[in-house]
Coordinates of C-alpha atoms in Angstrom, one line a residue:
X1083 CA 59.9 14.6 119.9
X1084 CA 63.1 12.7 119.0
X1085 CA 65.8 14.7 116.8
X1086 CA 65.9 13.8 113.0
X1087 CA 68.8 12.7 112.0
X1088 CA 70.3 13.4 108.1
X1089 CA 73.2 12.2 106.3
X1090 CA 75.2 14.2 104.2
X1091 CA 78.6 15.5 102.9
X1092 CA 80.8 17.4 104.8
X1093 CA 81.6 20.9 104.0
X1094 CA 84.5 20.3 102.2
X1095 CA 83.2 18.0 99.7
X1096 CA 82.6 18.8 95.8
X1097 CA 80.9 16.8 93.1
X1098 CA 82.3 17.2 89.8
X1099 CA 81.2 14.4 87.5
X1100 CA 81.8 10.7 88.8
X1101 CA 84.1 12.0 91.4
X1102 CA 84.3 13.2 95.0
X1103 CA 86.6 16.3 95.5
X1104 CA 87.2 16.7 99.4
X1105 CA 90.3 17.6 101.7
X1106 CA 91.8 14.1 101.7
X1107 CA 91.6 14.1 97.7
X1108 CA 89.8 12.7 95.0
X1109 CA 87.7 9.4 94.9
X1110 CA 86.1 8.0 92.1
X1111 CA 81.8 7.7 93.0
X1112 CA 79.5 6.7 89.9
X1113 CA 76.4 6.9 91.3
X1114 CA 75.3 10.5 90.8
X1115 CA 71.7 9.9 92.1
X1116 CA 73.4 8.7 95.3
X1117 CA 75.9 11.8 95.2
X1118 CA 72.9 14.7 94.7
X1119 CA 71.2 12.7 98.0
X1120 CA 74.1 13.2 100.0
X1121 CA 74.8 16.8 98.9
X1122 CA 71.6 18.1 100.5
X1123 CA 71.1 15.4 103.2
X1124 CA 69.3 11.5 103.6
X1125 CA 67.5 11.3 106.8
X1126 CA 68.6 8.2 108.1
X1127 CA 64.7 6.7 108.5
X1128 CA 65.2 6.2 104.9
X1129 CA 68.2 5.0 104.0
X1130 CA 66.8 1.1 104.3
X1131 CA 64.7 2.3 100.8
X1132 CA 67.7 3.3 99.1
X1133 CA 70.0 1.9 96.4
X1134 CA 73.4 2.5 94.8
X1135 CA 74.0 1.8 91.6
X1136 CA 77.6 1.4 92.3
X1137 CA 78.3 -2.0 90.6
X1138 CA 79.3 -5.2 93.2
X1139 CA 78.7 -2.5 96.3
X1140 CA 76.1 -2.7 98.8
X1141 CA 74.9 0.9 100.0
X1142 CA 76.3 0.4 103.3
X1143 CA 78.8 -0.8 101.9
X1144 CA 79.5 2.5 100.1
X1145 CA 78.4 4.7 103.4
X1146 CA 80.8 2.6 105.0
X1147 CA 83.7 3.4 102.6
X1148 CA 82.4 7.0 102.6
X1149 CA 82.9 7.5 106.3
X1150 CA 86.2 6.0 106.4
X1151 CA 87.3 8.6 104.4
X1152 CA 85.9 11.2 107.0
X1153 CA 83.5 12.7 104.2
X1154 CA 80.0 12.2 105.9
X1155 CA 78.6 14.7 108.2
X1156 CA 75.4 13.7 110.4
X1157 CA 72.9 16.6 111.4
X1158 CA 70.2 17.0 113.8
X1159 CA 66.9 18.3 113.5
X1160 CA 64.0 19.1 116.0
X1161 CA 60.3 19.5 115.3
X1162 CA 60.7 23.1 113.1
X1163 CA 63.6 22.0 111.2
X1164 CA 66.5 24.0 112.5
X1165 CA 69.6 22.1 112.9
X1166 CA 70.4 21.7 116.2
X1167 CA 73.8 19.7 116.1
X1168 CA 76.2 18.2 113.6
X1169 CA 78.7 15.4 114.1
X1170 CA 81.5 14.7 112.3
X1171 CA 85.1 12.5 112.4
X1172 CA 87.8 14.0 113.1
X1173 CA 90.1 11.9 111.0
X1174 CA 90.0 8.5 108.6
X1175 CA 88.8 5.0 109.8
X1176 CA 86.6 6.3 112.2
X1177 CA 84.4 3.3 113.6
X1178 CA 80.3 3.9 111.9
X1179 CA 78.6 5.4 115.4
X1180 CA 76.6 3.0 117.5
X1181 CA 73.7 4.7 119.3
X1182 CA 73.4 4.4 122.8
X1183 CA 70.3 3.1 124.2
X1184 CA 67.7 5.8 124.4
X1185 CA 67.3 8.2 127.2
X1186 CA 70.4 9.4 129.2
X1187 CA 71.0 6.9 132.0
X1188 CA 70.7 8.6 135.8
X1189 CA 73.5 10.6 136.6
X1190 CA 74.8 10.4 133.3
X1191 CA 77.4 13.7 132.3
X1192 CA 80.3 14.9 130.1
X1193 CA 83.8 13.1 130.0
X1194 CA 86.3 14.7 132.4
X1195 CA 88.6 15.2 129.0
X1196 CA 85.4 16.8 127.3
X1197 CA 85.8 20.7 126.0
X1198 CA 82.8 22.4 125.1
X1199 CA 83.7 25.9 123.4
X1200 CA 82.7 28.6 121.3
X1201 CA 83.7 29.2 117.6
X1202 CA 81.1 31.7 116.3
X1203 CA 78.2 33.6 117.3
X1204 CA 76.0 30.8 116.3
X1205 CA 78.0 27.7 117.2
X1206 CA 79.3 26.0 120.1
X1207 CA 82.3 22.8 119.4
X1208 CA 82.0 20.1 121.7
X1209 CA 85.2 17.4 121.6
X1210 CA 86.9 15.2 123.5
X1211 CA 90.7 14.2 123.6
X1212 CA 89.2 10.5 123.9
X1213 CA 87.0 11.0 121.2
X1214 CA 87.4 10.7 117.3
X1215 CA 84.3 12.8 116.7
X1216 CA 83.5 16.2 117.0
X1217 CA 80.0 17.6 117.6
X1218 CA 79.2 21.4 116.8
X1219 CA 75.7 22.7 118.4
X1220 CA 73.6 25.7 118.4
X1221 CA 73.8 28.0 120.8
X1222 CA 70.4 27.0 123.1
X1223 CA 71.6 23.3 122.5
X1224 CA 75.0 23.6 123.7
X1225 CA 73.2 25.2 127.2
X1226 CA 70.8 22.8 127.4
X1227 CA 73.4 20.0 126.8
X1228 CA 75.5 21.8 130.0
X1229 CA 73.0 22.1 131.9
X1230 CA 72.6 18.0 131.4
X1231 CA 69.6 17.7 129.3
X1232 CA 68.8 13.7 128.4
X1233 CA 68.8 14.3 124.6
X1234 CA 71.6 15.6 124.0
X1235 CA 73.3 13.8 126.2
X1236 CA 72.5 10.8 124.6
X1237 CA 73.9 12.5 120.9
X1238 CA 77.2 13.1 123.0
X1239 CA 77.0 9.5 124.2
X1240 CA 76.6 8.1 120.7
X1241 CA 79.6 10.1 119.6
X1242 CA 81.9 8.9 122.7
X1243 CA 81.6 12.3 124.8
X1244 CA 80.2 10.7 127.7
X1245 CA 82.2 9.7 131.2
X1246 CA 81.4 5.8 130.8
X1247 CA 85.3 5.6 129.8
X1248 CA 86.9 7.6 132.5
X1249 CA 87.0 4.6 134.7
X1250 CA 89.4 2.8 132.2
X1251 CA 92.5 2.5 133.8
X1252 CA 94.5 3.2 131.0
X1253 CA 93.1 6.9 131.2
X1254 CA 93.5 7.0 135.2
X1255 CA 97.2 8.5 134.4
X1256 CA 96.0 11.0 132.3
X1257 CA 94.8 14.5 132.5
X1258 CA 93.1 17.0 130.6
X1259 CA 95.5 19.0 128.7
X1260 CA 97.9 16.2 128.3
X1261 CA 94.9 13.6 126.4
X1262 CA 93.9 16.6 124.4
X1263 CA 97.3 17.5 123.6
X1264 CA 98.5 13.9 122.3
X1265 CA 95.1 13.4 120.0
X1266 CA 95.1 16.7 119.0
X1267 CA 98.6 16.6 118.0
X1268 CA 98.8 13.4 115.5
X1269 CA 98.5 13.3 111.8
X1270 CA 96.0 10.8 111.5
X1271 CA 93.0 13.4 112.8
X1272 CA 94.3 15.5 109.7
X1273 CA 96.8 18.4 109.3
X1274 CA 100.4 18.4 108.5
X1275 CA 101.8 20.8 105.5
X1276 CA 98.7 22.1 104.6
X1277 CA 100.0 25.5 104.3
X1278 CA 96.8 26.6 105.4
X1279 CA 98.3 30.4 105.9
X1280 CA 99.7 30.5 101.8
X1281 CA 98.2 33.6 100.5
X1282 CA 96.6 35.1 103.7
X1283 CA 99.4 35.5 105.9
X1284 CA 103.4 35.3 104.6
X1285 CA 105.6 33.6 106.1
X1286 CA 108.1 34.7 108.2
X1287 CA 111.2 35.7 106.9
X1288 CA 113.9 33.1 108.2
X1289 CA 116.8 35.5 109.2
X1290 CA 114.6 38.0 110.7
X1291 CA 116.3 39.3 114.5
X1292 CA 113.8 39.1 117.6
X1293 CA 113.1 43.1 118.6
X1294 CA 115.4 45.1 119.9
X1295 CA 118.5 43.1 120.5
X1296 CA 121.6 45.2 120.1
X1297 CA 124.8 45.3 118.0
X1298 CA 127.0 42.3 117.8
X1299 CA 129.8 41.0 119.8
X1300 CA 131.5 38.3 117.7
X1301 CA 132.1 34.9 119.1
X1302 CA 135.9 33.7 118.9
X1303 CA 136.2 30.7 116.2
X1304 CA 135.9 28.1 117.7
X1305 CA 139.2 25.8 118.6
X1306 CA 139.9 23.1 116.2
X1307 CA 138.2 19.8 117.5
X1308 CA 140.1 16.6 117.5
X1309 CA 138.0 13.3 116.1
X1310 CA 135.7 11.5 119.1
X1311 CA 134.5 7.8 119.4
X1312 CA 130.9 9.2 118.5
X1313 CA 129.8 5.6 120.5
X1314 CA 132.2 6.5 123.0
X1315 CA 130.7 9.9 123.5
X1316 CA 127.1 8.3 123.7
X1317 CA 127.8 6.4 126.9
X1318 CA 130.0 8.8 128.1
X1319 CA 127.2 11.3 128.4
X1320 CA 125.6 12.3 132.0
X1321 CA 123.5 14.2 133.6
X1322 CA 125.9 16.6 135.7
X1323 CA 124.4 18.4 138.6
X1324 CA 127.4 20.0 140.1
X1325 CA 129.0 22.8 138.3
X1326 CA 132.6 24.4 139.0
X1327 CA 132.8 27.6 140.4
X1328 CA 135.0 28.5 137.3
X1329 CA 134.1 31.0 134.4
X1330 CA 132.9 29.2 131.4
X1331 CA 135.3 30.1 128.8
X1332 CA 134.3 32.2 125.8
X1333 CA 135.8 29.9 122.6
X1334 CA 134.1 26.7 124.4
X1335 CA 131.0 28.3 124.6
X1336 CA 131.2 29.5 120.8
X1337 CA 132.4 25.6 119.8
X1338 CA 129.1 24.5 121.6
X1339 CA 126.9 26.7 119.3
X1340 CA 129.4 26.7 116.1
X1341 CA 128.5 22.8 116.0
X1342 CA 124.9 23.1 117.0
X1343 CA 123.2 26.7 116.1
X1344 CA 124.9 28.0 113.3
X1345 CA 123.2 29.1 110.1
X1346 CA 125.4 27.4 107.4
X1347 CA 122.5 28.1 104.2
X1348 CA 119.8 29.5 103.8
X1349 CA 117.5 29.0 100.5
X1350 CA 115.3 31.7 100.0
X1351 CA 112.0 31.3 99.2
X1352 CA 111.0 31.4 95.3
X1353 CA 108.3 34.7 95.2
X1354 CA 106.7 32.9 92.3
X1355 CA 105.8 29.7 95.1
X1356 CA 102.6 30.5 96.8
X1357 CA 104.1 27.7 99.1
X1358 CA 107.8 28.5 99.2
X1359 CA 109.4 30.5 102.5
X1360 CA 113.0 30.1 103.2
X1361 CA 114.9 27.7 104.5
X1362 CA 117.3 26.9 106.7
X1363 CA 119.7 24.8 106.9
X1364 CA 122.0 24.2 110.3
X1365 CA 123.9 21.0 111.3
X1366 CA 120.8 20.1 112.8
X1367 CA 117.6 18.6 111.5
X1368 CA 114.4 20.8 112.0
X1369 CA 110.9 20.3 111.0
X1370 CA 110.4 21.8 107.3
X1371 CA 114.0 23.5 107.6
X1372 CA 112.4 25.8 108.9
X1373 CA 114.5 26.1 112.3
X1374 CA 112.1 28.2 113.7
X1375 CA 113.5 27.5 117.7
X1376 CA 116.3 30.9 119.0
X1377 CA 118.5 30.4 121.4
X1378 CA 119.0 32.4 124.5
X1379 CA 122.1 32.8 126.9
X1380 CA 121.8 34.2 130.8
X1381 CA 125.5 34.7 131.5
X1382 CA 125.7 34.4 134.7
X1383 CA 129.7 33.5 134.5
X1384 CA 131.0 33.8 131.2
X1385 CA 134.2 35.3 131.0
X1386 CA 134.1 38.4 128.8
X1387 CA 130.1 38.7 129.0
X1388 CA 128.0 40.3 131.2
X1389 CA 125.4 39.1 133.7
X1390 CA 122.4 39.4 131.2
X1391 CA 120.5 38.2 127.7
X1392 CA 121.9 37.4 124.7
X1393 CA 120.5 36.2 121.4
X1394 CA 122.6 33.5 119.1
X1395 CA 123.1 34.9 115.8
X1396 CA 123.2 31.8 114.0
X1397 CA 124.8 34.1 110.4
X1398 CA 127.0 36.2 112.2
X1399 CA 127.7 33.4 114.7
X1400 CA 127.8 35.7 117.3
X1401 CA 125.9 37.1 120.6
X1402 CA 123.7 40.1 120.3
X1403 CA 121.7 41.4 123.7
X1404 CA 118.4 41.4 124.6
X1405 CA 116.5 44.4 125.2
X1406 CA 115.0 43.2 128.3
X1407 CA 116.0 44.5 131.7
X1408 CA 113.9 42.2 134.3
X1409 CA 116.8 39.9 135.4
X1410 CA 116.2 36.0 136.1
X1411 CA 117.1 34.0 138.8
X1412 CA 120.6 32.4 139.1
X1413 CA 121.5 29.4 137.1
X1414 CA 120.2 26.4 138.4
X1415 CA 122.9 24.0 140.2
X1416 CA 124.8 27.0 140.5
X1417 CA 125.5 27.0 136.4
X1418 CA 127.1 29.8 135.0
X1419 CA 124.9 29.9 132.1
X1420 CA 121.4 29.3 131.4
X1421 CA 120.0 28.5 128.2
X1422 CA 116.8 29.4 126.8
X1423 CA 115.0 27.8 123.3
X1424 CA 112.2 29.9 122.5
X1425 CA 110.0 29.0 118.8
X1426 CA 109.0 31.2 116.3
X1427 CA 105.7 29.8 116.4
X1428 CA 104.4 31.5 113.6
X1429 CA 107.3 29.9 111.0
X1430 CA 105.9 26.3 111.6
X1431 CA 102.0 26.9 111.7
X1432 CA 102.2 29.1 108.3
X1433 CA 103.2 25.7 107.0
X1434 CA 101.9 23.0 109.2
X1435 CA 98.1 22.5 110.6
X1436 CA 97.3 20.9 114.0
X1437 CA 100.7 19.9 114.6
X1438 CA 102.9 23.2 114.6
X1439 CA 103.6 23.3 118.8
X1440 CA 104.2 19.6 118.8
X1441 CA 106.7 20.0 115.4
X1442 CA 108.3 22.6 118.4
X1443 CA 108.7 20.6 120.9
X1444 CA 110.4 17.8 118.6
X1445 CA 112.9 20.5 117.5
X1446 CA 113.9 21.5 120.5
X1447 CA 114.6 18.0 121.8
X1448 CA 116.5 17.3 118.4
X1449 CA 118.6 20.5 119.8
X1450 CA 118.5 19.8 123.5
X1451 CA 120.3 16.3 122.6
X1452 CA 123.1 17.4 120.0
X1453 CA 123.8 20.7 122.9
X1454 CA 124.3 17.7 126.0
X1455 CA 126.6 15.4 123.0
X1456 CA 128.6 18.3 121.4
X1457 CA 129.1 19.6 125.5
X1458 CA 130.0 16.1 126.3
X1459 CA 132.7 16.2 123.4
X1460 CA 133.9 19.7 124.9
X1461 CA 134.2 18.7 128.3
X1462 CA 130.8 20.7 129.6
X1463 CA 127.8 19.6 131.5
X1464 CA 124.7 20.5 129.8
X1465 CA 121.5 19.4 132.1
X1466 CA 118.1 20.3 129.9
X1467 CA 115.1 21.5 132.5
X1468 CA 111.9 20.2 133.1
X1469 CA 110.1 22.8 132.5
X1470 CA 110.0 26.8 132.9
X1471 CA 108.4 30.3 133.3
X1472 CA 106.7 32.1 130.1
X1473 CA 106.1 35.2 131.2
X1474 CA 109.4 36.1 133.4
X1475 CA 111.2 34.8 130.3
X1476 CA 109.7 36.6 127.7
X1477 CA 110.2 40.3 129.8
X1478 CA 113.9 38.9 130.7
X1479 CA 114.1 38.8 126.5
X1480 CA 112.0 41.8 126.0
X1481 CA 109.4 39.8 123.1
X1482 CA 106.0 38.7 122.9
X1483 CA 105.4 35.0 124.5
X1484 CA 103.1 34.6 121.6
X1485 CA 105.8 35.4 118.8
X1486 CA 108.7 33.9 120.5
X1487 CA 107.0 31.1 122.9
X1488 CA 109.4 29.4 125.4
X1489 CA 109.8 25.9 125.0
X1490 CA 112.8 24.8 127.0
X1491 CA 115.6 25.5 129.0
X1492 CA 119.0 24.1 129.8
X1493 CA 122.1 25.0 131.9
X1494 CA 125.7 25.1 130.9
X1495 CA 129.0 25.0 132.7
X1496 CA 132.2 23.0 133.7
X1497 CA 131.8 20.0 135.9
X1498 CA 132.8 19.9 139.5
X1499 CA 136.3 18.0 139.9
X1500 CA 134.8 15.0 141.8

């Protein structure tokens, strides 16, 4: 027997009077017969019966307008009345969802960018990075749907779960984590500065030192710094691969974090602000001023330093050292330091929902670009890194990969006379 299909309001939607209450705010609805249908579900057989009494509006046309504000939820039935899915959009503008033709075609499966997980003892999420939907099914229907049953793989084709776009082209250069990633990642599916954490969690205290690192050793003030062509510096600017053999200096290492890393305010957060944490403020820009991303130093050749971790103190602006012993490999190219950015993840996502590692990942480029300018200005070579190890890095450190995740890595030294 086919699943029955009802229409409703999501979750998050309240009726107070003539208007809708739900995450994306408030809109006006003056049909309250219309509003008490939806709050305990319309199967969809009898929609074509019904009428608003919303003045110059056609009822789809007030579905329609409904949906595009990601505020109607459909739910599946079988035969005993138990639901066995719900669909919903993951964001606004959503296209209404077209129905495939009935009964699953041969052969047909899951999208290779699908992700079927759990979320509770009683329900299983099934979404897509090339998807706008999201489907969430009972236990016995998410197995049946693995195991490739027709119906509901026909309610994951209606909702764009299905492989009949992994042929596209377009998607031929992408894979898994990085689809997922990108739509999971933008503000149009929802999130942003929610503060979703305000009153269960509190936020992170801004000056607070990773654990364990040790006393101080101040950084000499940095030499005075004559103007530069800032266009100039912009095309003088490369990519240097070949490093002296020389000691980086000590006062040109402290100029490169004195105009990059250094706390110059900080406003602390009001205690009578559920929303308010403190802020930072540097010579950079950071997401929320929250400047949640540390910097890391592996002297391998600093003159006056040891061969091992140091933490930036951004106040003190000075180096502090780690309380890991597991050294790291050399610098790469032969550079006689290494630079590692690793994000207080917990700082951004008390604030900011869905987006918090991509809000990272922005900050540290915002950084990665002023370190290779300012080095330019001071006569260094600053190359950033591809890409690098979590958990080496986080012993090297001595913190928690969780607490203090690594999110980038550059190295630092004189150029090679050419």
């Amino acid at each position: 027997m086919p699943l029955r299909v009802i229409l409703g309001f999501t979750d998050d939607v309240t009726i107070e009077r003539d208007m809708l209450h739900a995450r994306i705010g408030v809109t006006r609805f003056r049909d309250p017969a219309l509003a008490a249908a939806l709050r305990s579900g319309v199967p969809v057989t009898e929609l074509e019966a019904m009428r608003t009494t919303m003045r110059g509006r056609t009822l789809t046309e007030v579905l329609g307008v409904l949906h595009s504000r990601g505020m109607l939820r459909w739910r599946f039935e079988d035969d005993t009345g138990a639901t066995v899915a719900t669909a919903s959009p993951r964001g606004l503008n959503v296209p209404w969802p077209a129905p495939p033709a009935p009964g699953a075609p041969a052969g047909a499966r899951l999208s290779r960018f699908a992700l079927l997980r759990p979320i509770g003892p009683q329900r299983w999420l099934l979404e897509s990075g090339t998807s706008d939907w999201e489907v969430r099914l009972a236990p016995d229907a998410a197995a049946r749907l693995a195991a490739g049953d027709p119906e509901l793989l026909d309610l994951a084709g209606t909702f764009g779960l299905l492989d009949s776009t992994d042929d596209d082209p377009a998607l031929a250069t992408w894979e898994f984590h990085d689809r997922y990633f990108a739509s999971r990642s933008r503000l149009d599916l929802g999130g942003g500065g929610t503060f979703r954490l305000a009153g269960t969690v509190p936020p992170l205290p801004a000056l607070e030192r990773p654990p364990g690192v040790g006393s101080a050793v101040p950084l000499p003030p940095p030499p005075a710094t004559t103007p530069v062509d800032y266009w100039q510096l912009t095309e003088d600017r490369r990519t240097v691969r070949v490093f002296a053999p020389d000691p980086l200096p000590l006062p040109t290492l402290s100029a490169l974090l004195w105009h990059t890393a250094r706390v110059r305010a900080v406003r602390p957060a009001d205690p009578d602000d559920p929303h308010a944490y403190d802020a930072v403020f540097k010579p950079l820009a950071s997401a929320g001023a929250t400047h949640a991303v540390n910097i890391w130093l592996i002297s391998h050749n600093i003159v006056g330093l040891d061969g091992r971790a140091w933490w930036y103190d951004g106040v003190e602006h000075a180096l502090r050292p780690a309380r890991g012993q597991t050294p790291l490999p050399p610098g790469a190219y032969g550079a006689p330091v290494t630079m590692l950015l690793t994000s207080r993840h917990a700082r951004l996502a008390w604030k900011y929902e869905a987006i918090a590692y991509a809000l990272a990942l922005k900050d540290v480029g915002v950084l990665m670009h002023a370190l290779q300018l300012t080095g330019t200005a001071l006569g260094l070579g600053v190359v950033p890194l591809g890409s690098g190890p979590v958990a080496a890095v986080a012993e090297a450190l001595g913190v928690d990969p969780l607490e203090h995740s690594p999110v980038g890595e550059l190295v630092v030294g004189l150029p090679a006379v050419e």
